[in-house]
PDB file of C-alpha atoms and ligand atoms in Angstrom:
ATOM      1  CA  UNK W   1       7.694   6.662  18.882  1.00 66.00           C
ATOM      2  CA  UNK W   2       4.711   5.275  17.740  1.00 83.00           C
ATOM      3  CA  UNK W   3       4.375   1.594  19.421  1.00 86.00           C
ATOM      4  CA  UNK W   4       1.267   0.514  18.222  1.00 93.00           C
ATOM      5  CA  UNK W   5       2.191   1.199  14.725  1.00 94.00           C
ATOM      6  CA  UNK W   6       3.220  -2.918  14.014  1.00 94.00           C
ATOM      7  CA  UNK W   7      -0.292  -3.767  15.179  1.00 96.00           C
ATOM      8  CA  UNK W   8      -1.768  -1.516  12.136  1.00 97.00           C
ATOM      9  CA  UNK W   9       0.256  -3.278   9.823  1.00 96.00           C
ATOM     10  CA  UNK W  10      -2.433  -6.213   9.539  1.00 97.00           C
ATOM     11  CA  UNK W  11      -6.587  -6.809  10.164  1.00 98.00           C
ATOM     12  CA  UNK W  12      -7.104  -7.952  13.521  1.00 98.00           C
ATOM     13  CA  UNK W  13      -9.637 -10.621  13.468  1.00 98.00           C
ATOM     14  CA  UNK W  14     -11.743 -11.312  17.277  1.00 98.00           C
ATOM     15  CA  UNK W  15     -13.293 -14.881  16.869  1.00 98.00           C
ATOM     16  CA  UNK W  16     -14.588 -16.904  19.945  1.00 98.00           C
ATOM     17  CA  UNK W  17     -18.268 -18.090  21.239  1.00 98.00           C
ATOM     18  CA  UNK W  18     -21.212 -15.698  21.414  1.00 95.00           C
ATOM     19  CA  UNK W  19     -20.983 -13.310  24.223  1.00 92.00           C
ATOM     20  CA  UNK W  20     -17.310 -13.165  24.762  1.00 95.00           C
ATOM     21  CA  UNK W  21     -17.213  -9.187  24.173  1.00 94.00           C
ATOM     22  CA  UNK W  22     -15.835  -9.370  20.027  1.00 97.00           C
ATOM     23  CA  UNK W  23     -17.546  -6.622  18.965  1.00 96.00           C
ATOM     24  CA  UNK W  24     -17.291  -4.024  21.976  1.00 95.00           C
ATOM     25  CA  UNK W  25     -13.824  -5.365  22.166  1.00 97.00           C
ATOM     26  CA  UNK W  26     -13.088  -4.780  18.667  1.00 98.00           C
ATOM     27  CA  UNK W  27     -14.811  -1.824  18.764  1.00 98.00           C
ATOM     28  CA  UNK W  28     -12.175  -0.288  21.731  1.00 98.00           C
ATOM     29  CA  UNK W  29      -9.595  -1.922  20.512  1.00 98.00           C
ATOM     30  CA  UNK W  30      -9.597  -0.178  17.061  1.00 98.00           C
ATOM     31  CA  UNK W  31     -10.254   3.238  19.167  1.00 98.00           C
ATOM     32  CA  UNK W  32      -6.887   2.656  21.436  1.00 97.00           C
ATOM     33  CA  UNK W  33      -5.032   1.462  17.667  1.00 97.00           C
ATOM     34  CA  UNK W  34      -6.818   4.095  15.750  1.00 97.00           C
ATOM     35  CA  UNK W  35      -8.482   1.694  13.282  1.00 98.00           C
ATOM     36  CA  UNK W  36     -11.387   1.381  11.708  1.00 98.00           C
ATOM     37  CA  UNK W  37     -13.715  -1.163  13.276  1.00 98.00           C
ATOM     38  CA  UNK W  38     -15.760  -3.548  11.468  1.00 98.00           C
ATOM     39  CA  UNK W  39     -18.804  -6.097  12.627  1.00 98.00           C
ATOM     40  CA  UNK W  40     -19.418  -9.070  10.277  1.00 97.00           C
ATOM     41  CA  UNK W  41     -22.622  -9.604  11.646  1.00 97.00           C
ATOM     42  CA  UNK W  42     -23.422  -6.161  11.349  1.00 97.00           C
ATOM     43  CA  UNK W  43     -22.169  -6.068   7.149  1.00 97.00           C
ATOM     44  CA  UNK W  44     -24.109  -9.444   6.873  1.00 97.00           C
ATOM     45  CA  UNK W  45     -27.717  -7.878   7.524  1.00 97.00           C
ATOM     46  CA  UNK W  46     -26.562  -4.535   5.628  1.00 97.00           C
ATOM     47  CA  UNK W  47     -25.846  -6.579   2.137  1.00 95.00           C
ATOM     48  CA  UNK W  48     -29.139  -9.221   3.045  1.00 95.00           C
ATOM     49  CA  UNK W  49     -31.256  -6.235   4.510  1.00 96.00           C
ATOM     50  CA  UNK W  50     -32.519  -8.065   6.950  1.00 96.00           C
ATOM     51  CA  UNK W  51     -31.733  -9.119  10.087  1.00 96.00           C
ATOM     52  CA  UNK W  52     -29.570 -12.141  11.264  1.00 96.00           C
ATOM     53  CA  UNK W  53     -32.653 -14.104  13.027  1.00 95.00           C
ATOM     54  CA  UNK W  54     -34.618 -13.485   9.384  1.00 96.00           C
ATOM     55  CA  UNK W  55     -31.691 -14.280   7.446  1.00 97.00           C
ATOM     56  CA  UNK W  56     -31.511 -17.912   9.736  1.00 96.00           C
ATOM     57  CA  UNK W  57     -35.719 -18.237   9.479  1.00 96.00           C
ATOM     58  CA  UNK W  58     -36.116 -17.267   5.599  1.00 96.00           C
ATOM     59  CA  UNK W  59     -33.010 -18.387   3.878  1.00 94.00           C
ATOM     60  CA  UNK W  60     -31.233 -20.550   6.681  1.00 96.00           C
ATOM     61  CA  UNK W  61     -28.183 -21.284   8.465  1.00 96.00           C
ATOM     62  CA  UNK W  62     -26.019 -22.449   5.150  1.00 96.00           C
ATOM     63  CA  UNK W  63     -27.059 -19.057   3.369  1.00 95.00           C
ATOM     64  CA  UNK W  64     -25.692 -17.172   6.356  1.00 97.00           C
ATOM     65  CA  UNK W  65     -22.669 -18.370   6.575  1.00 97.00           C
ATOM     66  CA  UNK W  66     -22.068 -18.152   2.574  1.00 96.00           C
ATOM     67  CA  UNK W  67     -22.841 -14.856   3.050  1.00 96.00           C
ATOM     68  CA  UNK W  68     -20.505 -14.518   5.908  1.00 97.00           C
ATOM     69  CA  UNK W  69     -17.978 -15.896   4.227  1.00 97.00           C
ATOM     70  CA  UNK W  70     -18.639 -13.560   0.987  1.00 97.00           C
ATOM     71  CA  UNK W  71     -18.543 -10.672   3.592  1.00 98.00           C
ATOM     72  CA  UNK W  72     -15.612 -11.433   5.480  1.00 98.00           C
ATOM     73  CA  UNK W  73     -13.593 -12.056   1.809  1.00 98.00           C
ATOM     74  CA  UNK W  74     -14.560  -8.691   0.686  1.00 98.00           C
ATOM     75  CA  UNK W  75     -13.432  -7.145   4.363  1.00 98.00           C
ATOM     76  CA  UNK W  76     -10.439  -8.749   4.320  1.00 98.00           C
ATOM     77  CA  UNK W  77      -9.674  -7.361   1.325  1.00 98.00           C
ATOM     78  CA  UNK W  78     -10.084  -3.846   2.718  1.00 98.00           C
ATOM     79  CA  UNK W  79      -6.931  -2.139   4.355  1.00 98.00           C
ATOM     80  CA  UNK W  80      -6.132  -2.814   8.225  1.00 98.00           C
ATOM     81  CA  UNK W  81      -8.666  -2.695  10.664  1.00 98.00           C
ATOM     82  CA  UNK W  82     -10.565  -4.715  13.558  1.00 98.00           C
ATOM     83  CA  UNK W  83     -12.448  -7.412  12.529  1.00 98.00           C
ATOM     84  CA  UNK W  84     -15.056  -8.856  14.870  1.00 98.00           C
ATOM     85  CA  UNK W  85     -16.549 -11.908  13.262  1.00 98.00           C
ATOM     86  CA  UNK W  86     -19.662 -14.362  14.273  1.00 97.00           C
ATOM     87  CA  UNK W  87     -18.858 -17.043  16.678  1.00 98.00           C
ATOM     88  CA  UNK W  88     -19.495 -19.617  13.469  1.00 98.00           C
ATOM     89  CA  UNK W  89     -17.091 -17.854  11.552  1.00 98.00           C
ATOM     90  CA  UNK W  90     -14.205 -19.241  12.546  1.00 98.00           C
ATOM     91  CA  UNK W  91     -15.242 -22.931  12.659  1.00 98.00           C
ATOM     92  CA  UNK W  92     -16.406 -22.486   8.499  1.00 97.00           C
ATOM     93  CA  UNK W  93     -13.331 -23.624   7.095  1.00 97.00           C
ATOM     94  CA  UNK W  94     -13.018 -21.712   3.872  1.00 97.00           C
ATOM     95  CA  UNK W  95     -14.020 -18.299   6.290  1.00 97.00           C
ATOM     96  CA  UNK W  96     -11.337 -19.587   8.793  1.00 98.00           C
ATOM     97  CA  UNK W  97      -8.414 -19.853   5.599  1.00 98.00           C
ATOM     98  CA  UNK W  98      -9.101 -16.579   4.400  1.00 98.00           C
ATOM     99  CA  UNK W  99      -8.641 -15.065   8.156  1.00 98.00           C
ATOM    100  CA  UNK W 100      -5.740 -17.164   8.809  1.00 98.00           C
ATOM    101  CA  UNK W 101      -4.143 -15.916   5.224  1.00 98.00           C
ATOM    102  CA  UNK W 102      -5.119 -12.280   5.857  1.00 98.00           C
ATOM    103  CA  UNK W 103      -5.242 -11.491   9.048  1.00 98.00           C
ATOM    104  CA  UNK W 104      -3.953 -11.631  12.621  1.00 98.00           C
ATOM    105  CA  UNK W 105      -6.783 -14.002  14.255  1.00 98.00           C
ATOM    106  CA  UNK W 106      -7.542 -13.541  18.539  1.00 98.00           C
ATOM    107  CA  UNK W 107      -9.424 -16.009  20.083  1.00 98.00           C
ATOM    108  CA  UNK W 108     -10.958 -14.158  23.165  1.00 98.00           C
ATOM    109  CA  UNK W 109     -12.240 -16.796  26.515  1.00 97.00           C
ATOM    110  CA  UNK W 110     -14.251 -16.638  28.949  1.00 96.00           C
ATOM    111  CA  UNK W 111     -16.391 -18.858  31.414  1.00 96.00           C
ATOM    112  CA  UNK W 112     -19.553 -20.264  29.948  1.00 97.00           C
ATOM    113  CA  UNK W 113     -21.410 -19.191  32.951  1.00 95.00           C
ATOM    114  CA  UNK W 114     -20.090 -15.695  32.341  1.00 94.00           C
ATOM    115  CA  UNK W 115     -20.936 -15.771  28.417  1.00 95.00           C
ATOM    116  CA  UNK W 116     -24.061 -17.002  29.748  1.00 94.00           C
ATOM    117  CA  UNK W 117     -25.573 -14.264  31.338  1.00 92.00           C
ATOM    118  CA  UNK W 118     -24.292 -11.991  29.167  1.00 89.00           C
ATOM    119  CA  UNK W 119     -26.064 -13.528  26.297  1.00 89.00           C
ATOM    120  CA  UNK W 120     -29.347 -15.176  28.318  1.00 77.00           C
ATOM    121  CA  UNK W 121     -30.727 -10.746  28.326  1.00 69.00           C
ATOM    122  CA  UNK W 122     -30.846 -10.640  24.329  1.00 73.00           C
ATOM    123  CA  UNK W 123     -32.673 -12.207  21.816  1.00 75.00           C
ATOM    124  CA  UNK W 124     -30.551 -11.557  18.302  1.00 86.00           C
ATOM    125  CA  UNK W 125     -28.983 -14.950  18.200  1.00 92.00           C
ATOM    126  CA  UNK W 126     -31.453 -17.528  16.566  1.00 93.00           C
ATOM    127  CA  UNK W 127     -28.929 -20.685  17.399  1.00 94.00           C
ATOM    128  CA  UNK W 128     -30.658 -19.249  21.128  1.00 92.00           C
ATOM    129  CA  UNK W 129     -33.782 -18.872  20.430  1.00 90.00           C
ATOM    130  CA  UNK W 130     -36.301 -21.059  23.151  1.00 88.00           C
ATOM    131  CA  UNK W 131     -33.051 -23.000  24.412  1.00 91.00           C
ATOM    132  CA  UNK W 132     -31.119 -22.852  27.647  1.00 93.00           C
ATOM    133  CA  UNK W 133     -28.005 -20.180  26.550  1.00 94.00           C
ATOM    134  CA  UNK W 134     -25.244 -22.646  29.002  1.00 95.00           C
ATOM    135  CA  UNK W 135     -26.539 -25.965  27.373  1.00 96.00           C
ATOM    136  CA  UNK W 136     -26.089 -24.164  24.018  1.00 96.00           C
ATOM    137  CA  UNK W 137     -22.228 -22.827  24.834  1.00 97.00           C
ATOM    138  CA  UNK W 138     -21.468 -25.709  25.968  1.00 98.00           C
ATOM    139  CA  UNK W 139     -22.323 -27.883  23.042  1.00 98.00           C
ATOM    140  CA  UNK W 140     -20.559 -25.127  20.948  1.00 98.00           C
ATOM    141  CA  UNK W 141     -17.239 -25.138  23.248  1.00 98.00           C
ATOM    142  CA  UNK W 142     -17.220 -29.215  23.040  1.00 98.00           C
ATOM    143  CA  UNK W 143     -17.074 -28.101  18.973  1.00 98.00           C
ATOM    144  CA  UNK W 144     -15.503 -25.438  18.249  1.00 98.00           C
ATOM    145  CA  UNK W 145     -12.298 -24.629  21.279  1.00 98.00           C
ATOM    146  CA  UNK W 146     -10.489 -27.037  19.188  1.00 98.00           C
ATOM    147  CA  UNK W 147     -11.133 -25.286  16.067  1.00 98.00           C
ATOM    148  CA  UNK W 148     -10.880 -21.834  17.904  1.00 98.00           C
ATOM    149  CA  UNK W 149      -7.410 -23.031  18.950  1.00 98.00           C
ATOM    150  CA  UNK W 150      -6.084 -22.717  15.651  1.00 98.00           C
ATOM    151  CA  UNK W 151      -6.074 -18.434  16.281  1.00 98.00           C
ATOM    152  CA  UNK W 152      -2.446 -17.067  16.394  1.00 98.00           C
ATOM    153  CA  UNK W 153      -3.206 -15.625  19.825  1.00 98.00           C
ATOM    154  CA  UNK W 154      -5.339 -16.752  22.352  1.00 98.00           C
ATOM    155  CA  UNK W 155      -6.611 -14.548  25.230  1.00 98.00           C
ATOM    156  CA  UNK W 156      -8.358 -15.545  28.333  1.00 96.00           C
ATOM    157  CA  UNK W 157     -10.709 -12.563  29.211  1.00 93.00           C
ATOM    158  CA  UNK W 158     -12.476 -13.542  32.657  1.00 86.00           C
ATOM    159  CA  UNK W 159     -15.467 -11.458  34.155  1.00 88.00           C
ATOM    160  CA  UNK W 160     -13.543  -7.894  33.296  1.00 88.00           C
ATOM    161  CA  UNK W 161     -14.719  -4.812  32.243  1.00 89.00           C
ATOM    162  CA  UNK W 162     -14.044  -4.535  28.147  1.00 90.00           C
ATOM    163  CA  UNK W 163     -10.915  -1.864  28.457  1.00 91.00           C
ATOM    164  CA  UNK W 164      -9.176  -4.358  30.595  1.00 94.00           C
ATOM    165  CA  UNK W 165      -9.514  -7.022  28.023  1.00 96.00           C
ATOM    166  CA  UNK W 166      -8.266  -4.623  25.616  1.00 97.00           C
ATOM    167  CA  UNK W 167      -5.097  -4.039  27.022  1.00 97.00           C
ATOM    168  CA  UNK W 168      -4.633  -7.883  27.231  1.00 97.00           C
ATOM    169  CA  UNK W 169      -5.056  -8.124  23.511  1.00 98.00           C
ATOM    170  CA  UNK W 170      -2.837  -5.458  22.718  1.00 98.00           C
ATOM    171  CA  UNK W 171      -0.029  -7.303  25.090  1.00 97.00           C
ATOM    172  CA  UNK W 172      -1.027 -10.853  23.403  1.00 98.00           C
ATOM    173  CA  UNK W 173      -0.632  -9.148  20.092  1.00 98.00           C
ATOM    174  CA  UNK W 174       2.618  -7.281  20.912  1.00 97.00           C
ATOM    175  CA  UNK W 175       3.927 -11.041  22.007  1.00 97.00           C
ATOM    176  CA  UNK W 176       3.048 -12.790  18.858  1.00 97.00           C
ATOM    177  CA  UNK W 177       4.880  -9.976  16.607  1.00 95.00           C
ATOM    178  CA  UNK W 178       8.082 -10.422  18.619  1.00 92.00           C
ATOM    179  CA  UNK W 179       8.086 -14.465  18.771  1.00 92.00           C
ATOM    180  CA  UNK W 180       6.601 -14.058  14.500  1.00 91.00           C
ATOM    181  CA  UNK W 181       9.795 -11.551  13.865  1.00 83.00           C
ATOM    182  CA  UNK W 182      12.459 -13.658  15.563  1.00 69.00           C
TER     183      UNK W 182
HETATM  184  C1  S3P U   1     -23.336 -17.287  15.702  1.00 62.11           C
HETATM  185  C2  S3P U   1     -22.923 -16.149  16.360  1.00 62.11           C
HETATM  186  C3  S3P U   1     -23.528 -14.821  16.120  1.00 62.11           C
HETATM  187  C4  S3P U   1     -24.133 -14.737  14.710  1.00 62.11           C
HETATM  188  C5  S3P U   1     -25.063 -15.883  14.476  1.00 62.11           C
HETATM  189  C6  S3P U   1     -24.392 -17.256  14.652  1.00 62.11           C
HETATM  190  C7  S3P U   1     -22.659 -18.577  16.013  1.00 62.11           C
HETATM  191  O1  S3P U   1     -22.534 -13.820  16.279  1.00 62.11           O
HETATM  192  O2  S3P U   1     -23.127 -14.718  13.733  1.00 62.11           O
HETATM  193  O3  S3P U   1     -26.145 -15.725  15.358  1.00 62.11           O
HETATM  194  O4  S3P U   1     -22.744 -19.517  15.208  1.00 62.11           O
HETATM  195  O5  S3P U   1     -21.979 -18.656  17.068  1.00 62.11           O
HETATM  196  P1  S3P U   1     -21.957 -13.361  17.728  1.00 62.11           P
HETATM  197  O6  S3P U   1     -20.855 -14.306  18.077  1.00 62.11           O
HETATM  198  O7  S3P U   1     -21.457 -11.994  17.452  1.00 62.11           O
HETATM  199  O8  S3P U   1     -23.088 -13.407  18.674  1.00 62.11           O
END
């Protein structure tokens, strides 16, 4: 018997803070479900052609996220697959509708200090640029957990390595179809 086969029935959606693992998450996660995997991020700068820290410098942060909402609509409209979406997806509310309507939303956790380091080595994320990553999460967490709350599932990650975490999703997931088919 095939037991993932509920979980392909709907687009998984990872939201959460920078850092938290969403898209090498998503990306094993559709591998163990066999879906197909898709980056919002990654779609934004294909249908801009340019890159996310242009995007922010040339047309700003409201363009991005109308365009990240236009992206994610179009997605979503796409048969079942993982979703990993920008931290600020979530928190735009007409983006965070269309994922509630359409899909099956996870909010992945972890420390800030953790999210922190991971995040303090790269320099894609212009809401970083020339500021202290931990001051930044912070002021996002104080914002957005409440927001991020609204997800159907919610799973805490810790320090792990990304395979772990997938196997919590997939047991969060299984939960929330059992208590959402009662
Ligand atoms: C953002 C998160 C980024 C990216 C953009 C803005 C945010 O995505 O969409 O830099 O507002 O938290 P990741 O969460 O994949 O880093």
């Amino acid at each position: 018997m095939d037991h993932y086969a509920p979980l392909r029935a709907r687009t998984i959606a990872l939201v959460g803070l920078m850092g938290v693992g969403k898209s090498s998450v998503g990306r094993r996660l559709a591998n163990a479900l066999d879906l197909p995997f898709r980056d919002t991020d990654a779609e934004v700068e294909t249908a801009a052609g340019r890159a996310i820290p242009e995007i922010f410098a040339t047309l700003g942060e409201p363009a991005f996220r109308e365009g990240e909402r236009r992206v994610i609509a179009r997605l979503l409209d796409q048969p079942p697959h993982v979703l990993a979406t920008g931290g600020g997806a979530f928190i735009n509310p007409e983006t965070r509708a269309l994922i509630k309507a359409k899909a099956v939303s996870v909010w992945l956790r972890a420390d800030l200090e953790v999210l922190a380091r991971r995040i303090g080595r790269k320099d894609n994320r212009p809401l970083l640029a020339g500021k202290d990553p931990l001051a930044v999460l912070k002021l996002q967490a104080a914002e957005r957990y409440a927001i991020y709350a609204d997800a159907d599932v919610s799973v805490e990650t810790g320090d792990t390595a990304h395979h772990v975490t997938v196997d919590l999703v997939i047991k969060a997931l299984q939960a929330h179809l059992e208590r959402t088919a009662r």
